[in-house]
CSV table of C-alpha atoms and ligand atoms in Angstrom, one decimal:
chain,number,residue,atom,x,y,z
A,142,UNK,CA,38.7,132.2,7.3
A,143,UNK,CA,37.6,128.4,8.1
A,144,UNK,CA,39.9,126.4,10.2
A,145,UNK,CA,43.0,124.1,9.3
A,146,UNK,CA,41.9,120.2,9.4
A,147,UNK,CA,41.0,118.9,12.4
A,148,UNK,CA,39.7,115.1,13.3
A,149,UNK,CA,36.8,115.6,16.0
A,150,UNK,CA,36.6,113.0,19.0
A,151,UNK,CA,33.2,113.5,20.8
A,152,UNK,CA,34.2,111.8,25.3
A,153,UNK,CA,30.9,110.9,26.9
A,154,UNK,CA,32.7,110.4,30.8
A,155,UNK,CA,35.6,112.5,31.9
A,156,UNK,CA,38.4,109.9,32.4
A,157,UNK,CA,37.5,108.8,27.9
A,158,UNK,CA,38.3,112.3,27.4
A,159,UNK,CA,41.7,112.6,29.7
A,160,UNK,CA,42.5,110.0,28.5
A,161,UNK,CA,41.8,111.3,24.9
A,162,UNK,CA,44.3,114.4,25.8
A,163,UNK,CA,46.3,112.7,27.1
A,164,UNK,CA,47.2,109.7,24.6
A,165,UNK,CA,46.0,112.4,21.4
A,166,UNK,CA,49.2,114.1,20.6
A,167,UNK,CA,47.9,118.4,19.6
A,168,UNK,CA,44.3,117.7,20.5
A,169,UNK,CA,42.5,120.8,22.1
A,170,UNK,CA,39.3,120.3,24.8
A,171,UNK,CA,36.3,122.3,23.4
A,172,UNK,CA,33.7,123.3,25.7
A,173,UNK,CA,31.3,126.2,24.8
A,174,UNK,CA,33.4,126.3,21.5
A,175,UNK,CA,33.1,130.8,21.6
A,176,UNK,CA,36.5,131.1,22.3
A,177,UNK,CA,38.5,129.1,20.4
A,178,UNK,CA,35.9,128.6,17.9
A,179,UNK,CA,37.1,132.3,17.3
A,180,UNK,CA,41.0,130.8,17.5
A,181,UNK,CA,40.4,128.7,14.7
A,182,UNK,CA,38.8,130.7,12.7
A,183,UNK,CA,41.9,132.8,12.6
A,184,UNK,CA,44.2,130.0,12.9
A,185,UNK,CA,45.8,131.1,15.8
A,186,UNK,CA,45.3,127.4,17.1
A,187,UNK,CA,45.4,125.0,15.1
A,188,UNK,CA,45.2,121.8,17.4
A,189,UNK,CA,45.3,118.5,15.2
A,190,UNK,CA,43.0,116.9,17.9
A,191,UNK,CA,39.5,118.4,19.3
A,192,UNK,CA,38.7,117.3,22.1
A,193,UNK,CA,35.0,118.1,22.2
A,194,UNK,CA,33.6,117.7,25.8
A,195,UNK,CA,29.0,118.5,25.6
A,196,UNK,CA,28.3,115.0,25.9
A,197,UNK,CA,30.5,114.5,29.1
A,198,UNK,CA,27.0,114.8,32.1
A,199,UNK,CA,29.3,115.0,34.6
A,200,UNK,CA,30.9,118.5,33.9
A,201,UNK,CA,27.4,119.7,33.6
A,202,UNK,CA,26.5,120.1,37.9
A,203,UNK,CA,24.9,123.1,40.3
A,204,UNK,CA,26.2,121.8,43.7
A,205,UNK,CA,24.4,124.4,46.3
A,206,UNK,CA,24.4,123.2,50.3
A,207,UNK,CA,24.6,125.3,53.6
A,208,UNK,CA,28.8,124.7,53.3
A,209,UNK,CA,29.6,125.4,49.8
A,210,UNK,CA,29.3,126.0,45.8
A,211,UNK,CA,30.4,124.0,43.2
A,212,UNK,CA,29.3,124.4,39.2
A,213,UNK,CA,30.2,121.5,36.9
A,214,UNK,CA,33.4,122.8,34.3
A,215,UNK,CA,30.2,123.0,31.9
A,216,UNK,CA,27.7,124.4,33.1
A,217,UNK,CA,26.4,127.3,30.9
A,218,UNK,CA,27.3,131.0,31.4
A,219,UNK,CA,22.9,131.1,31.1
A,220,UNK,CA,22.4,128.7,33.8
A,221,UNK,CA,24.2,130.3,36.4
A,222,UNK,CA,22.5,133.5,35.2
A,223,UNK,CA,19.3,131.6,35.4
A,224,UNK,CA,20.0,129.9,39.0
A,225,UNK,CA,18.0,131.6,41.1
A,226,UNK,CA,20.1,129.0,44.2
A,227,UNK,CA,23.0,130.8,42.7
A,228,UNK,CA,21.6,133.7,43.3
A,229,UNK,CA,19.7,133.0,47.1
A,230,UNK,CA,23.8,131.4,47.6
A,231,UNK,CA,25.8,133.0,46.6
A,232,UNK,CA,24.7,136.7,43.9
A,233,UNK,CA,27.7,137.4,42.3
A,234,UNK,CA,27.9,134.6,40.5
A,235,UNK,CA,23.9,135.0,38.7
A,236,UNK,CA,25.2,138.7,37.8
A,237,UNK,CA,28.4,138.3,36.6
A,238,UNK,CA,27.2,135.3,34.6
A,239,UNK,CA,25.2,137.6,32.1
A,240,UNK,CA,28.2,137.7,29.5
A,241,UNK,CA,27.4,139.7,26.0
A,242,UNK,CA,24.4,138.6,24.3
A,243,UNK,CA,22.1,134.7,24.3
A,244,UNK,CA,24.6,133.7,21.9
A,245,UNK,CA,27.5,133.8,24.4
A,246,UNK,CA,26.0,132.8,27.1
A,247,UNK,CA,23.6,129.7,26.0
A,248,UNK,CA,27.0,128.2,24.9
A,249,UNK,CA,29.7,129.7,26.9
A,250,UNK,CA,30.5,127.8,30.2
A,251,UNK,CA,32.1,128.2,33.5
A,252,UNK,CA,34.8,125.6,32.7
A,253,UNK,CA,36.1,127.0,28.9
A,254,UNK,CA,36.9,130.5,30.9
A,255,UNK,CA,38.5,130.1,34.1
A,256,UNK,CA,40.6,127.6,31.5
A,257,UNK,CA,41.1,130.4,29.1
A,258,UNK,CA,42.7,133.1,31.8
A,259,UNK,CA,41.4,136.4,30.0
A,260,UNK,CA,42.3,139.1,32.7
A,261,UNK,CA,39.5,141.0,31.4
A,262,UNK,CA,37.2,137.5,32.2
A,263,UNK,CA,34.6,138.0,34.6
A,264,UNK,CA,35.0,134.5,36.5
A,265,UNK,CA,37.9,134.8,37.0
A,266,UNK,CA,37.6,138.4,39.1
A,267,UNK,CA,34.6,136.9,40.8
A,268,UNK,CA,36.1,133.9,42.2
A,269,UNK,CA,39.4,135.8,43.0
A,270,UNK,CA,36.8,138.3,44.9
A,271,UNK,CA,34.8,135.1,46.6
A,272,UNK,CA,38.3,133.1,47.7
A,273,UNK,CA,36.9,130.3,45.5
A,274,UNK,CA,38.8,127.8,44.1
A,275,UNK,CA,39.3,125.6,40.5
A,276,UNK,CA,38.7,122.1,41.1
A,277,UNK,CA,41.5,120.0,38.4
A,278,UNK,CA,40.8,115.8,37.0
A,279,UNK,CA,43.8,114.0,35.4
A,280,UNK,CA,44.2,110.4,34.8
A,281,UNK,CA,47.1,110.9,38.3
A,282,UNK,CA,44.2,112.0,40.1
A,283,UNK,CA,42.5,115.1,41.6
A,284,UNK,CA,44.1,118.8,42.4
A,285,UNK,CA,42.1,121.7,43.8
A,286,UNK,CA,43.6,125.1,43.7
A,287,UNK,CA,43.0,128.4,44.9
A,288,UNK,CA,42.2,131.1,42.4
A,289,UNK,CA,44.5,133.0,43.3
A,290,UNK,CA,47.4,130.9,42.1
A,291,UNK,CA,45.1,129.4,39.3
A,292,UNK,CA,45.9,132.8,37.5
A,293,UNK,CA,49.4,133.0,37.0
A,294,UNK,CA,50.8,135.4,34.0
A,295,UNK,CA,48.8,136.8,30.3
A,296,UNK,CA,45.8,134.7,30.0
A,297,UNK,CA,48.6,132.1,31.8
A,298,UNK,CA,46.8,129.0,34.0
A,299,UNK,CA,48.5,126.5,36.9
A,300,UNK,CA,46.7,123.8,35.2
A,301,UNK,CA,48.1,121.1,33.6
A,302,UNK,CA,49.1,119.3,30.4
A,303,UNK,CA,46.3,116.5,30.2
A,304,UNK,CA,44.7,118.2,32.8
A,305,UNK,CA,40.6,120.2,32.2
A,306,UNK,CA,38.8,121.8,34.5
A,307,UNK,CA,36.3,119.3,36.2
A,308,UNK,CA,34.6,122.5,38.8
A,309,UNK,CA,35.4,125.3,40.5
A,310,UNK,CA,34.2,126.0,44.4
A,311,UNK,CA,33.3,128.5,46.9
A,312,UNK,CA,33.7,127.7,50.5
A,313,UNK,CA,29.6,129.3,51.6
A,314,UNK,CA,31.1,129.7,55.2
A,315,UNK,CA,32.1,133.3,54.0
A,316,UNK,CA,28.6,135.0,53.5
A,317,UNK,CA,26.1,135.0,55.7
A,318,UNK,CA,23.2,135.8,52.8
A,319,UNK,CA,21.5,137.7,55.4
A,320,UNK,CA,23.5,139.9,56.7
A,321,UNK,CA,26.2,139.9,53.2
A,322,UNK,CA,26.1,141.9,50.0
A,323,UNK,CA,28.0,141.2,46.5
A,324,UNK,CA,28.2,143.6,43.5
A,325,UNK,CA,29.8,142.6,40.3
A,326,UNK,CA,29.5,146.2,38.4
A,327,UNK,CA,30.8,147.0,34.7
A,328,UNK,CA,32.2,149.7,32.2
A,329,UNK,CA,31.3,148.4,29.0
A,330,UNK,CA,30.6,150.5,25.6
A,331,UNK,CA,28.7,148.2,23.7
A,332,UNK,CA,25.8,145.7,25.7
A,333,UNK,CA,27.2,142.4,23.6
A,334,UNK,CA,31.4,143.2,23.8
A,335,UNK,CA,33.6,142.5,26.5
A,336,UNK,CA,34.1,145.4,29.9
A,337,UNK,CA,36.1,147.6,30.0
A,338,UNK,CA,37.4,146.9,34.0
A,339,UNK,CA,35.3,145.2,35.7
A,340,UNK,CA,34.9,145.0,39.7
A,341,UNK,CA,33.5,142.1,41.3
A,342,UNK,CA,32.6,143.2,45.8
A,343,UNK,CA,31.4,141.1,48.6
A,344,UNK,CA,31.1,142.1,52.1
A,345,UNK,CA,30.1,141.2,55.6
A,346,UNK,CA,28.0,143.6,57.6
A,347,UNK,CA,27.6,143.0,61.6
A,348,UNK,CA,24.8,144.0,62.9
A,349,UNK,CA,22.6,144.7,59.2
A,350,UNK,CA,20.4,146.1,61.8
A,351,UNK,CA,22.4,149.5,62.7
A,352,UNK,CA,22.5,153.1,61.4
A,353,UNK,CA,26.3,152.5,60.1
A,354,UNK,CA,26.9,148.4,60.0
A,355,UNK,CA,30.5,147.6,61.3
A,356,UNK,CA,31.5,146.0,58.6
A,357,UNK,CA,33.4,142.1,59.2
A,358,UNK,CA,34.4,141.2,55.4
A,359,UNK,CA,35.3,143.0,52.5
A,360,UNK,CA,36.2,142.2,49.3
A,361,UNK,CA,37.4,143.0,45.5
A,362,UNK,CA,38.9,141.8,43.0
A,363,UNK,CA,39.3,143.9,39.3
A,364,UNK,CA,38.9,142.4,35.6
A,365,UNK,CA,40.7,144.0,32.4
A,366,UNK,CA,43.2,145.5,34.5
A,367,UNK,CA,46.7,144.0,35.0
A,368,UNK,CA,47.8,140.2,33.0
A,369,UNK,CA,45.9,138.6,36.3
A,370,UNK,CA,42.9,139.9,37.5
A,371,UNK,CA,43.7,141.0,40.7
A,372,UNK,CA,42.7,141.0,44.4
A,373,UNK,CA,42.7,144.7,46.1
A,374,UNK,CA,44.4,143.3,49.0
A,375,UNK,CA,44.1,146.7,51.2
A,376,UNK,CA,40.5,146.5,51.1
A,377,UNK,CA,40.1,144.0,54.5
A,378,UNK,CA,42.5,146.3,56.4
A,379,UNK,CA,41.4,149.5,55.5
A,380,UNK,CA,36.9,148.3,56.2
A,381,UNK,CA,37.3,145.4,58.6
A,382,UNK,CA,36.2,147.0,62.0
A,383,UNK,CA,34.8,150.1,60.7
A,384,UNK,CA,31.8,151.0,59.1
A,385,UNK,CA,31.9,152.1,55.6
A,386,UNK,CA,32.7,156.3,55.6
A,387,UNK,CA,33.3,158.5,53.1
A,388,UNK,CA,37.3,158.3,53.8
A,389,UNK,CA,37.5,154.8,53.9
A,390,UNK,CA,35.5,154.8,50.9
A,391,UNK,CA,37.9,157.0,49.3
A,392,UNK,CA,40.6,154.6,50.8
A,393,UNK,CA,38.8,151.6,48.7
A,394,UNK,CA,39.4,153.8,45.1
A,395,UNK,CA,43.1,154.8,45.8
A,396,UNK,CA,44.2,151.0,47.3
A,397,UNK,CA,41.9,150.3,43.3
A,398,UNK,CA,43.7,152.4,41.9
A,399,UNK,CA,46.8,151.7,42.5
A,400,UNK,CA,45.9,147.4,42.4
A,401,UNK,CA,45.6,148.5,37.9
A,402,UNK,CA,48.9,147.6,36.5
A,403,UNK,CA,47.8,147.3,32.5
A,404,UNK,CA,50.3,146.3,30.3
A,405,UNK,CA,49.9,146.7,26.5
A,406,UNK,CA,48.0,143.5,26.6
A,407,UNK,CA,45.0,144.0,27.9
A,408,UNK,CA,41.8,145.2,26.3
A,409,UNK,CA,41.7,149.0,25.0
A,410,UNK,CA,43.3,152.4,26.7
A,411,UNK,CA,45.4,151.5,29.3
A,412,UNK,CA,46.2,154.4,30.6
A,413,UNK,CA,42.2,155.3,31.4
A,414,UNK,CA,43.0,151.9,33.1
A,415,UNK,CA,43.3,153.5,36.5
A,416,UNK,CA,41.9,155.7,37.4
A,417,UNK,CA,38.2,153.7,36.1
A,418,UNK,CA,39.8,150.8,37.8
A,419,UNK,CA,39.6,153.3,41.2
A,420,UNK,CA,35.9,154.2,40.4
A,421,UNK,CA,34.4,151.0,40.0
A,422,UNK,CA,36.0,149.2,42.5
A,423,UNK,CA,34.8,151.6,44.6
A,424,UNK,CA,31.7,152.2,43.3
A,425,UNK,CA,31.7,148.1,44.1
A,426,UNK,CA,32.1,148.3,47.8
A,427,UNK,CA,29.8,150.7,47.6
A,428,UNK,CA,26.7,148.7,46.7
A,429,UNK,CA,27.9,145.6,48.4
A,430,UNK,CA,28.0,147.0,51.8
A,431,UNK,CA,24.2,148.8,50.8
A,432,UNK,CA,23.0,145.3,49.8
A,433,UNK,CA,24.3,143.6,52.8
A,434,UNK,CA,22.2,146.3,54.7
A,435,UNK,CA,18.6,146.3,56.3
A,436,UNK,CA,18.0,149.3,54.4
A,437,UNK,CA,19.3,146.8,51.2
A,438,UNK,CA,17.1,147.0,48.4
B,659,FAD,C1,31.9,138.6,21.4
B,659,FAD,C2,31.6,138.0,22.7
B,659,FAD,C3,32.0,138.5,23.6
B,659,FAD,C4,32.6,137.5,25.1
B,659,FAD,N1,31.8,138.9,26.4
B,659,FAD,C5,32.6,138.5,27.9
B,659,FAD,C6,33.1,139.1,29.2
B,659,FAD,O1,32.2,140.0,28.7
B,659,FAD,N2,33.7,138.3,29.4
B,659,FAD,C7,33.9,137.3,29.9
B,659,FAD,O2,34.2,136.4,31.2
B,659,FAD,N3,33.3,135.9,28.8
B,659,FAD,C8,33.0,137.4,27.0
B,659,FAD,N4,33.5,135.8,26.3
B,659,FAD,C9,33.3,135.0,26.1
B,659,FAD,C10,32.5,133.6,26.1
B,659,FAD,O3,32.4,134.0,28.3
B,659,FAD,C11,33.3,132.7,26.6
B,659,FAD,O4,32.5,131.9,26.3
B,659,FAD,C12,34.1,132.2,27.3
B,659,FAD,O5,35.4,133.2,27.7
B,659,FAD,C13,34.9,130.9,26.4
B,659,FAD,O6,34.5,129.0,27.1
B,659,FAD,P1,33.4,128.0,26.1
B,659,FAD,O7,33.5,127.4,27.6
B,659,FAD,O8,32.8,129.3,25.0
B,659,FAD,O9,34.6,128.0,25.4
B,659,FAD,P2,36.3,127.1,24.6
B,659,FAD,O10,35.8,128.6,23.4
B,659,FAD,O11,34.9,126.0,24.4
B,659,FAD,O12,37.6,126.8,25.1
B,659,FAD,C14,38.6,128.0,24.9
B,659,FAD,C15,39.7,127.4,26.1
B,659,FAD,O13,39.3,126.7,27.9
B,659,FAD,C16,40.0,125.4,26.9
B,659,FAD,N5,38.9,124.7,28.0
B,659,FAD,C17,37.2,124.4,27.5
B,659,FAD,N6,36.8,124.0,28.8
B,659,FAD,C18,37.6,123.3,29.5
B,659,FAD,C19,37.6,123.2,30.5
B,659,FAD,N7,36.7,122.3,31.2
B,659,FAD,N8,39.0,121.8,31.1
B,659,FAD,C20,40.3,122.7,30.3
B,659,FAD,N9,40.2,122.9,29.8
B,659,FAD,C21,38.8,123.3,29.0
B,659,FAD,C22,40.0,124.7,25.0
B,659,FAD,O14,40.5,124.1,25.4
B,659,FAD,C23,40.5,126.7,25.5
B,659,FAD,O15,41.6,126.6,25.0
B,659,FAD,C24,32.1,136.6,25.1
B,659,FAD,C25,33.1,136.1,23.8
B,659,FAD,C26,32.8,136.0,22.2
B,659,FAD,C27,32.9,135.7,21.4
């Protein structure tokens, strides 16, 4: 099927885009068009006006400082995947950007992904594990919403009408990379499709050279196991202050299993999700821990 007819707008500044959004009835933003295009072709969505963000250069930036990482909304998966700066600062982001095939990676964006808020999406889970924030802008001003509050229910966010995603930010202070490990792992049935379950983990240890380094900071989040990507809240409690022993890893597995709460809306095989979430949650933490320690590969 073809999309229903629509009017096309191509602003070149954020201000122009926001003005179009607030003054044009039935307008929808377009970023990489990897999800919107399908929704429009199937006529699930019939916007009267499309506001294409492709020429808004202000939204295409990567800013990596010693304190934080900020990724502009129009930065593509491919740019994130290939960024050496990001790989040094927050390797979970490039790892989570290996989304589908090159045609999706070359067009799909950070902003489109978080705005869409698919519970199977890679960045929502990564941003929850990294305790990142989503920066929103409207003609009235800017505000920043922690990822834990941004994703509110199935494919819904805290974003208001007439707001757009300007960028996402992660504070680097929790993640000194000389003693932090990160991982993003997925169970996939097809290389180019969505993952059945994904797990995003970050682990900081006190002294990587010790034989059994003590964990100082541990976070785990999951994708495609509930209507909103859950952070596994028990993980800091179970792991911090201890090395990653077998019994601690088993506790992570139990906690990740319990965090899965699949409704019929999440993609595929709800009945298996809790078990897979447990296994992948544990593996993600183990990999992050290995990477945080001196023996990392
Ligand atoms: C075959 C295939 C496989 C995929 N597999 C995965 C996967 O495994 N993991 C994964 O995470 N994703 C996957 N995706 C989705 C992909 O990452 C999309 O690119 C992404 O979800 C949407 O990004 P986009 O830039 O294309 O946004 P668009 O499709 O252009 O927009 C999506 C929605 O976001 C809104 N929007 C876009 N930008 C903004 C903004 N700056 N502010 C506010 N609202 C905005 C639009 O109005 C629209 O409602 C897959 C897609 C395809 C086609």
